């Protein structure tokens, strides 16, 4: 059994109940859990099974009670659910936490419609999960192919409905897909529609339009898909929202890279020529950037100096190479480049490309 706790300032890591048993009576186990103090006021708990692969039995959850040992505030809830929720099914349930004098969020049933081309024919061999993010946290990874409803199949298009319960997420922001397979295949996903079951609108639309090449026994594929636009009942509001989402989604897809260029400490190492750079990642390559505005020096690329440049470009994935060079202009334009260090702000990664020539 594992749990995730959500507070007003963030969420906890996965808390495993293994080796945490403080007291066990008939049909009742008490755990002692130390949560980070900076989580803030708890508003949601998700609990589930660590893995379904080795599970030979089901876990029946009757009642949940939680007490803050310093304030003695207590929350209790009757659950009466069995995990997993079906054979090969969803292994998570979540519920809002209600404290005295504090209004709780409610549990919402979400309808996620997947528009694709060939997932249904492969569904017994493919494992696919979605984690939905909103202003009130996320759903965690939820299985998409275990209980399909409203299946529609055409010659070139198909769609199916996935129903999931979650504590209300607020305004939806993005979906993260995880895909793996027992066999080599190509999965073509067009888009996702997401809405609350009891409401016609708003419908959040996530444009995917990608054919995923999935290989058996290879690491799972992960894709983050920001909301493309929102369909609301009110057309005028729709148009405003859609434009805002398009602008927001373009801004979200840009990443800032910090580029540090080290010029060698040798005679004649510096250059006055115009230097350019192109970045290559496993998802895309950047446009050509002229490195002219150094953050440190008015005259960049002088002997023994380090120059820093900031550029904004689309997300490139994990960087694997760069092209860097100059136009040969100016007197004695030869340049001894020691190395280039690039920091990707969105991935919190630093890449080092040694040149030494």
CSV table of C-alpha atoms in Angstrom, one decimal:
chain,number,residue,atom,x,y,z
A,1,UNK,CA,0.0,0.0,0.0
A,2,UNK,CA,1.3,3.4,-0.9
A,3,UNK,CA,0.0,6.9,-0.4
A,4,UNK,CA,0.5,10.5,-1.7
A,5,UNK,CA,-0.5,13.5,0.4
A,6,UNK,CA,-1.5,16.8,-1.2
A,7,UNK,CA,-1.1,20.1,0.7
A,8,UNK,CA,-1.7,23.7,0.0
A,9,UNK,CA,2.0,24.1,-0.8
A,10,UNK,CA,2.6,20.9,-2.9
A,11,UNK,CA,2.5,17.1,-2.6
A,12,UNK,CA,4.5,14.5,-0.8
A,13,UNK,CA,6.6,11.8,-2.5
A,14,UNK,CA,5.1,8.3,-2.7
A,15,UNK,CA,4.9,7.1,0.9
A,16,UNK,CA,5.2,3.4,1.2
A,17,UNK,CA,3.5,1.7,4.1
A,18,UNK,CA,6.0,-1.1,4.2
A,19,UNK,CA,7.9,-1.1,7.5
A,20,UNK,CA,5.8,1.7,8.9
A,21,UNK,CA,3.4,-0.4,11.0
A,22,UNK,CA,3.2,0.9,14.5
A,23,UNK,CA,0.3,-1.1,15.8
A,24,UNK,CA,-1.9,-3.9,14.3
A,25,UNK,CA,-5.2,-5.1,15.7
A,26,UNK,CA,-7.9,-7.3,14.1
A,27,UNK,CA,-8.7,-5.7,10.6
A,28,UNK,CA,-7.0,-2.5,11.7
A,29,UNK,CA,-3.5,-1.2,11.0
A,30,UNK,CA,-2.0,2.1,12.4
A,31,UNK,CA,0.8,3.8,10.6
A,32,UNK,CA,3.1,6.6,11.8
A,33,UNK,CA,4.0,8.9,9.0
A,34,UNK,CA,6.3,11.9,9.0
A,35,UNK,CA,5.3,14.4,6.3
A,36,UNK,CA,7.4,17.5,5.3
A,37,UNK,CA,6.2,20.4,7.4
A,38,UNK,CA,6.1,22.7,4.3
A,39,UNK,CA,3.3,20.7,2.6
A,40,UNK,CA,0.9,23.2,4.2
A,41,UNK,CA,-2.8,22.3,5.0
A,42,UNK,CA,-3.6,18.8,3.6
A,43,UNK,CA,-6.5,18.7,1.2
A,44,UNK,CA,-6.3,15.4,-0.6
A,45,UNK,CA,-5.0,11.8,-0.1
A,46,UNK,CA,-4.4,9.3,-2.9
A,47,UNK,CA,-3.8,5.7,-1.9
A,48,UNK,CA,-3.2,2.6,-4.0
A,49,UNK,CA,-1.1,-0.4,-4.7
A,50,UNK,CA,2.6,-0.1,-5.5
A,51,UNK,CA,2.3,-2.5,-8.4
A,52,UNK,CA,-0.3,-4.8,-10.0
A,53,UNK,CA,2.2,-7.1,-11.5
A,54,UNK,CA,2.7,-9.3,-8.5
A,55,UNK,CA,-0.7,-8.9,-6.9
A,56,UNK,CA,-2.5,-12.2,-6.4
A,57,UNK,CA,-5.2,-10.9,-4.1
A,58,UNK,CA,-7.3,-7.8,-3.7
A,59,UNK,CA,-7.2,-5.2,-0.9
A,60,UNK,CA,-10.5,-4.3,0.6
A,61,UNK,CA,-10.4,-0.8,2.3
A,62,UNK,CA,-13.2,-0.1,4.8
A,63,UNK,CA,-12.3,3.0,6.7
A,64,UNK,CA,-9.6,5.6,6.8
A,65,UNK,CA,-8.7,7.8,9.8
A,66,UNK,CA,-5.9,10.4,10.1
A,67,UNK,CA,-4.8,12.5,13.0
A,68,UNK,CA,-2.4,15.4,13.2
A,69,UNK,CA,-0.4,14.4,16.3
A,70,UNK,CA,0.5,18.1,17.1
A,71,UNK,CA,-2.9,19.8,16.7
A,72,UNK,CA,-5.0,16.6,17.3
A,73,UNK,CA,-7.2,17.5,14.3
A,74,UNK,CA,-8.8,14.3,13.1
A,75,UNK,CA,-10.3,13.3,9.8
A,76,UNK,CA,-12.1,10.0,9.1
A,77,UNK,CA,-13.9,8.6,6.1
A,78,UNK,CA,-15.7,5.4,5.2
A,79,UNK,CA,-14.3,4.0,1.9
A,80,UNK,CA,-15.7,0.5,1.3
A,81,UNK,CA,-13.8,0.0,-1.9
A,82,UNK,CA,-11.6,-2.8,-3.2
A,83,UNK,CA,-8.3,-2.3,-5.0
A,84,UNK,CA,-7.6,-2.8,-7.8
A,85,UNK,CA,-11.0,-1.6,-9.0
A,86,UNK,CA,-11.2,-4.4,-11.5
A,87,UNK,CA,-8.9,-7.1,-12.9
A,88,UNK,CA,-5.9,-5.2,-14.5
A,89,UNK,CA,-7.8,-2.1,-13.4
A,90,UNK,CA,-7.1,1.2,-11.8
A,91,UNK,CA,-5.0,0.8,-8.7
A,92,UNK,CA,-5.7,4.2,-7.2
A,93,UNK,CA,-8.5,5.9,-5.3
A,94,UNK,CA,-8.4,9.4,-3.9
A,95,UNK,CA,-10.5,11.5,-1.6
A,96,UNK,CA,-10.6,15.1,-0.2
A,97,UNK,CA,-9.6,15.7,3.4
A,98,UNK,CA,-12.0,17.7,5.4
A,99,UNK,CA,-10.8,19.6,8.5
A,100,UNK,CA,-12.9,21.5,11.0
A,101,UNK,CA,-13.9,25.0,9.6
A,102,UNK,CA,-12.3,24.2,6.3
A,103,UNK,CA,-14.4,23.5,3.2
A,104,UNK,CA,-13.3,20.3,1.3
A,105,UNK,CA,-13.1,19.8,-2.4
A,106,UNK,CA,-15.4,17.2,-3.9
A,107,UNK,CA,-14.8,14.0,-5.9
A,108,UNK,CA,-15.6,14.4,-9.6
A,109,UNK,CA,-16.1,11.8,-12.3
A,110,UNK,CA,-14.1,12.8,-15.4
A,111,UNK,CA,-14.8,11.6,-18.9
A,112,UNK,CA,-11.6,11.3,-21.1
A,113,UNK,CA,-12.3,10.6,-24.7
A,114,UNK,CA,-9.3,9.3,-26.8
A,115,UNK,CA,-9.3,9.9,-30.5
A,116,UNK,CA,-6.9,7.6,-32.2
A,117,UNK,CA,-6.3,5.3,-35.2
A,118,UNK,CA,-5.1,1.9,-34.1
A,119,UNK,CA,-4.9,1.6,-30.4
A,120,UNK,CA,-8.0,-0.6,-30.0
A,121,UNK,CA,-6.4,-3.4,-32.1
A,122,UNK,CA,-3.3,-3.3,-29.9
A,123,UNK,CA,-4.9,-2.7,-26.5
A,124,UNK,CA,-4.2,-6.1,-25.0
A,125,UNK,CA,-0.4,-5.7,-25.6
A,126,UNK,CA,-0.1,-2.0,-24.8
A,127,UNK,CA,0.0,-0.3,-21.4
A,128,UNK,CA,-1.0,3.3,-21.4
A,129,UNK,CA,-1.6,5.7,-18.5
A,130,UNK,CA,-2.5,9.4,-18.3
A,131,UNK,CA,-1.8,11.8,-15.5
A,132,UNK,CA,-4.0,14.9,-15.6
A,133,UNK,CA,-2.8,18.2,-14.0
A,134,UNK,CA,-4.9,21.1,-12.9
A,135,UNK,CA,-4.8,24.0,-10.5
A,136,UNK,CA,-5.7,21.7,-7.6
A,137,UNK,CA,-3.0,19.0,-8.2
A,138,UNK,CA,-3.0,15.9,-10.4
A,139,UNK,CA,-4.6,12.5,-10.7
A,140,UNK,CA,-1.4,10.4,-10.7
A,141,UNK,CA,-0.9,7.8,-13.4
A,142,UNK,CA,-4.3,6.3,-14.3
A,143,UNK,CA,-4.7,3.3,-16.6
A,144,UNK,CA,-6.5,4.1,-19.9
A,145,UNK,CA,-7.1,0.8,-21.5
A,146,UNK,CA,-8.8,-1.3,-18.8
A,147,UNK,CA,-12.4,-0.2,-19.0
A,148,UNK,CA,-13.3,1.3,-22.3
A,149,UNK,CA,-16.8,2.6,-23.0
A,150,UNK,CA,-18.5,4.2,-26.0
A,151,UNK,CA,-16.1,2.5,-28.4
A,152,UNK,CA,-16.5,3.9,-32.0
A,153,UNK,CA,-14.5,2.4,-34.8
A,154,UNK,CA,-14.4,3.7,-38.4
A,155,UNK,CA,-12.0,2.8,-41.2
A,156,UNK,CA,-9.5,5.4,-40.4
A,157,UNK,CA,-10.6,6.7,-37.0
A,158,UNK,CA,-11.6,5.4,-33.6
A,159,UNK,CA,-12.5,6.8,-30.3
A,160,UNK,CA,-13.2,5.4,-26.8
A,161,UNK,CA,-14.2,6.8,-23.4
A,162,UNK,CA,-12.3,6.3,-20.2
A,163,UNK,CA,-14.1,7.2,-16.9
A,164,UNK,CA,-12.1,8.1,-13.8
A,165,UNK,CA,-12.9,9.5,-10.4
A,166,UNK,CA,-10.6,12.2,-8.9
A,167,UNK,CA,-10.8,15.0,-6.4
A,168,UNK,CA,-11.7,18.0,-8.5
A,169,UNK,CA,-8.7,19.4,-10.3
A,170,UNK,CA,-9.9,23.0,-11.0
A,171,UNK,CA,-8.8,24.5,-14.3
A,172,UNK,CA,-7.0,21.8,-16.3
A,173,UNK,CA,-3.5,22.5,-17.5
A,174,UNK,CA,-1.9,19.5,-19.2
A,175,UNK,CA,-1.9,15.7,-19.6
A,176,UNK,CA,1.2,13.5,-19.3
A,177,UNK,CA,1.0,10.2,-21.3
A,178,UNK,CA,3.1,7.1,-20.5
A,179,UNK,CA,3.1,4.4,-23.2
A,180,UNK,CA,4.8,1.0,-23.2
A,181,UNK,CA,4.2,-2.3,-25.0
A,182,UNK,CA,4.9,-6.0,-25.0
A,183,UNK,CA,5.4,-5.9,-28.7
A,184,UNK,CA,6.8,-3.5,-31.3
A,185,UNK,CA,4.0,-1.3,-32.7
A,186,UNK,CA,3.0,2.2,-33.8
A,187,UNK,CA,0.2,4.0,-32.0
A,188,UNK,CA,-1.4,6.9,-33.7
A,189,UNK,CA,-3.1,9.3,-31.2
A,190,UNK,CA,-4.9,12.3,-32.6
A,191,UNK,CA,-6.3,14.2,-29.6
A,192,UNK,CA,-7.9,13.9,-26.1
A,193,UNK,CA,-11.1,15.5,-24.9
A,194,UNK,CA,-11.6,15.9,-21.2
A,195,UNK,CA,-14.6,17.1,-19.2
A,196,UNK,CA,-16.6,16.5,-16.1
A,197,UNK,CA,-19.2,13.7,-16.5
A,198,UNK,CA,-22.2,15.8,-15.3
A,199,UNK,CA,-21.4,18.9,-17.4
A,200,UNK,CA,-21.6,19.4,-21.1
A,201,UNK,CA,-19.0,22.1,-20.9
A,202,UNK,CA,-16.2,23.1,-20.6
A,203,UNK,CA,-14.4,20.5,-22.8
A,204,UNK,CA,-10.6,20.7,-22.6
A,205,UNK,CA,-9.0,19.7,-25.9
A,206,UNK,CA,-5.4,18.3,-26.0
A,207,UNK,CA,-4.1,18.1,-29.5
A,208,UNK,CA,-1.5,15.2,-29.8
A,209,UNK,CA,-1.3,14.3,-33.6
A,210,UNK,CA,1.6,11.9,-33.2
A,211,UNK,CA,2.4,8.4,-34.2
A,212,UNK,CA,4.4,6.8,-31.3
A,213,UNK,CA,6.9,4.0,-32.2
A,214,UNK,CA,6.7,1.7,-29.2
A,215,UNK,CA,9.3,-1.1,-28.8
A,216,UNK,CA,9.0,-4.1,-26.6
A,217,UNK,CA,11.3,-4.1,-23.5
A,218,UNK,CA,12.4,-0.5,-24.2
A,219,UNK,CA,11.8,2.3,-21.7
A,220,UNK,CA,8.3,3.7,-21.7
A,221,UNK,CA,7.5,6.8,-23.9
A,222,UNK,CA,6.5,9.9,-22.0
A,223,UNK,CA,4.8,12.9,-23.6
A,224,UNK,CA,3.6,16.1,-21.9
A,225,UNK,CA,0.6,17.6,-23.8
A,226,UNK,CA,-0.5,21.1,-22.7
A,227,UNK,CA,-4.2,22.1,-23.2
A,228,UNK,CA,-4.7,23.3,-26.8
A,229,UNK,CA,-8.0,25.1,-26.3
A,230,UNK,CA,-11.2,24.9,-24.3
A,231,UNK,CA,-14.7,24.6,-25.7
A,232,UNK,CA,-17.2,26.4,-23.5
A,233,UNK,CA,-21.0,26.9,-23.9
A,234,UNK,CA,-20.5,30.6,-24.6
A,235,UNK,CA,-19.0,31.2,-28.1
A,236,UNK,CA,-17.6,34.6,-27.3
A,237,UNK,CA,-15.9,33.4,-24.2
A,238,UNK,CA,-14.7,30.4,-26.2
A,239,UNK,CA,-12.9,32.5,-28.7
A,240,UNK,CA,-11.2,34.6,-26.0
A,241,UNK,CA,-10.2,31.4,-24.1
A,242,UNK,CA,-8.9,29.7,-27.2
A,243,UNK,CA,-6.7,32.6,-28.1
A,244,UNK,CA,-5.3,32.8,-24.6
A,245,UNK,CA,-4.7,29.1,-24.5
A,246,UNK,CA,-2.9,29.2,-27.9
A,247,UNK,CA,-0.6,32.0,-26.7
A,248,UNK,CA,-0.1,30.3,-23.3
A,249,UNK,CA,0.6,27.0,-25.0
A,250,UNK,CA,3.2,28.6,-27.3
A,251,UNK,CA,4.9,30.2,-24.3
A,252,UNK,CA,4.8,26.9,-22.4
A,253,UNK,CA,6.5,25.1,-25.3
A,254,UNK,CA,9.4,27.5,-25.2
A,255,UNK,CA,12.5,26.7,-23.1
A,256,UNK,CA,15.3,29.0,-21.9
A,257,UNK,CA,18.8,27.7,-22.5
A,258,UNK,CA,21.8,29.3,-20.8
A,259,UNK,CA,24.9,28.9,-22.9
A,260,UNK,CA,28.4,29.4,-21.4
A,261,UNK,CA,31.2,29.7,-24.0
A,262,UNK,CA,34.8,29.2,-22.8
A,263,UNK,CA,37.5,30.8,-25.0
A,264,UNK,CA,40.9,29.1,-24.5
A,265,UNK,CA,43.8,30.8,-22.7
A,266,UNK,CA,46.3,30.7,-25.6
A,267,UNK,CA,48.0,33.3,-27.7
A,268,UNK,CA,45.6,34.4,-30.4
A,269,UNK,CA,42.7,32.5,-28.9
A,270,UNK,CA,40.1,35.3,-29.1
A,271,UNK,CA,38.1,36.3,-32.1
A,272,UNK,CA,36.1,39.3,-33.3
A,273,UNK,CA,34.2,37.2,-35.9
A,274,UNK,CA,30.4,36.6,-35.6
A,275,UNK,CA,29.7,33.4,-33.7
A,276,UNK,CA,26.6,31.3,-34.3
A,277,UNK,CA,25.2,28.1,-32.6
A,278,UNK,CA,22.6,25.4,-33.3
A,279,UNK,CA,21.3,23.0,-30.7
A,280,UNK,CA,20.3,19.4,-31.5
A,281,UNK,CA,18.1,17.4,-29.2
A,282,UNK,CA,16.4,14.0,-29.4
A,283,UNK,CA,13.1,15.7,-30.1
A,284,UNK,CA,14.0,18.6,-32.4
A,285,UNK,CA,16.7,21.1,-33.4
A,286,UNK,CA,16.9,24.8,-32.8
A,287,UNK,CA,17.1,27.6,-35.3
A,288,UNK,CA,20.5,29.4,-35.8
A,289,UNK,CA,21.3,31.8,-33.0
A,290,UNK,CA,23.9,34.6,-33.3
A,291,UNK,CA,25.8,34.8,-30.0
A,292,UNK,CA,26.4,38.6,-29.9
A,293,UNK,CA,25.0,39.8,-26.5
A,294,UNK,CA,27.3,38.4,-23.8
A,295,UNK,CA,26.0,38.9,-20.3
A,296,UNK,CA,29.5,39.6,-19.0
A,297,UNK,CA,31.5,41.3,-21.7
A,298,UNK,CA,30.9,44.1,-24.2
A,299,UNK,CA,33.5,42.4,-26.5
A,300,UNK,CA,32.9,38.6,-26.3
A,301,UNK,CA,35.2,35.7,-27.1
A,302,UNK,CA,38.4,37.2,-25.8
A,303,UNK,CA,41.3,35.1,-24.6
A,304,UNK,CA,40.7,33.2,-21.4
A,305,UNK,CA,37.2,34.6,-20.9
A,306,UNK,CA,33.8,33.0,-20.3
A,307,UNK,CA,30.8,34.5,-22.0
A,308,UNK,CA,27.2,33.7,-21.1
A,309,UNK,CA,24.2,33.9,-23.5
A,310,UNK,CA,20.5,33.2,-22.9
A,311,UNK,CA,18.3,32.0,-25.8
A,312,UNK,CA,14.6,30.9,-25.9
A,313,UNK,CA,13.6,28.2,-28.3
A,314,UNK,CA,11.1,25.3,-28.6
A,315,UNK,CA,11.7,22.2,-26.4
A,316,UNK,CA,14.4,20.1,-27.9
A,317,UNK,CA,14.4,17.2,-25.5
A,318,UNK,CA,17.7,15.8,-24.3
A,319,UNK,CA,20.6,17.6,-26.1
A,320,UNK,CA,23.1,15.4,-27.9
A,321,UNK,CA,25.2,17.8,-30.1
A,322,UNK,CA,25.7,21.4,-31.1
A,323,UNK,CA,27.0,23.1,-34.2
A,324,UNK,CA,29.1,26.2,-33.4
A,325,UNK,CA,31.2,28.3,-35.7
A,326,UNK,CA,31.9,31.8,-37.0
A,327,UNK,CA,31.9,33.8,-40.3
A,328,UNK,CA,35.6,34.5,-40.5
A,329,UNK,CA,35.2,38.3,-40.4
A,330,UNK,CA,37.7,40.6,-38.8
A,331,UNK,CA,41.5,40.6,-38.5
A,332,UNK,CA,43.0,37.3,-37.3
A,333,UNK,CA,39.6,35.7,-36.9
A,334,UNK,CA,40.9,32.3,-35.8
A,335,UNK,CA,39.3,31.3,-32.5
A,336,UNK,CA,40.4,28.7,-29.9
A,337,UNK,CA,37.2,27.3,-28.3
A,338,UNK,CA,37.8,25.3,-25.1
A,339,UNK,CA,34.2,24.1,-24.4
A,340,UNK,CA,30.5,25.0,-24.3
A,341,UNK,CA,28.2,24.4,-21.3
A,342,UNK,CA,24.4,24.5,-21.8
A,343,UNK,CA,21.8,24.6,-19.1
A,344,UNK,CA,18.2,23.6,-19.9
A,345,UNK,CA,16.0,25.4,-17.4
A,346,UNK,CA,12.9,23.2,-18.1
A,347,UNK,CA,14.7,19.8,-17.5
A,348,UNK,CA,17.2,21.1,-14.9
A,349,UNK,CA,20.0,19.6,-17.0
A,350,UNK,CA,23.5,20.7,-17.8
A,351,UNK,CA,25.3,19.5,-21.0
A,352,UNK,CA,29.0,20.0,-21.6
A,353,UNK,CA,30.5,19.9,-25.1
A,354,UNK,CA,34.3,19.9,-25.1
A,355,UNK,CA,36.1,21.3,-28.2
A,356,UNK,CA,39.7,22.2,-27.3
A,357,UNK,CA,40.7,23.3,-30.7
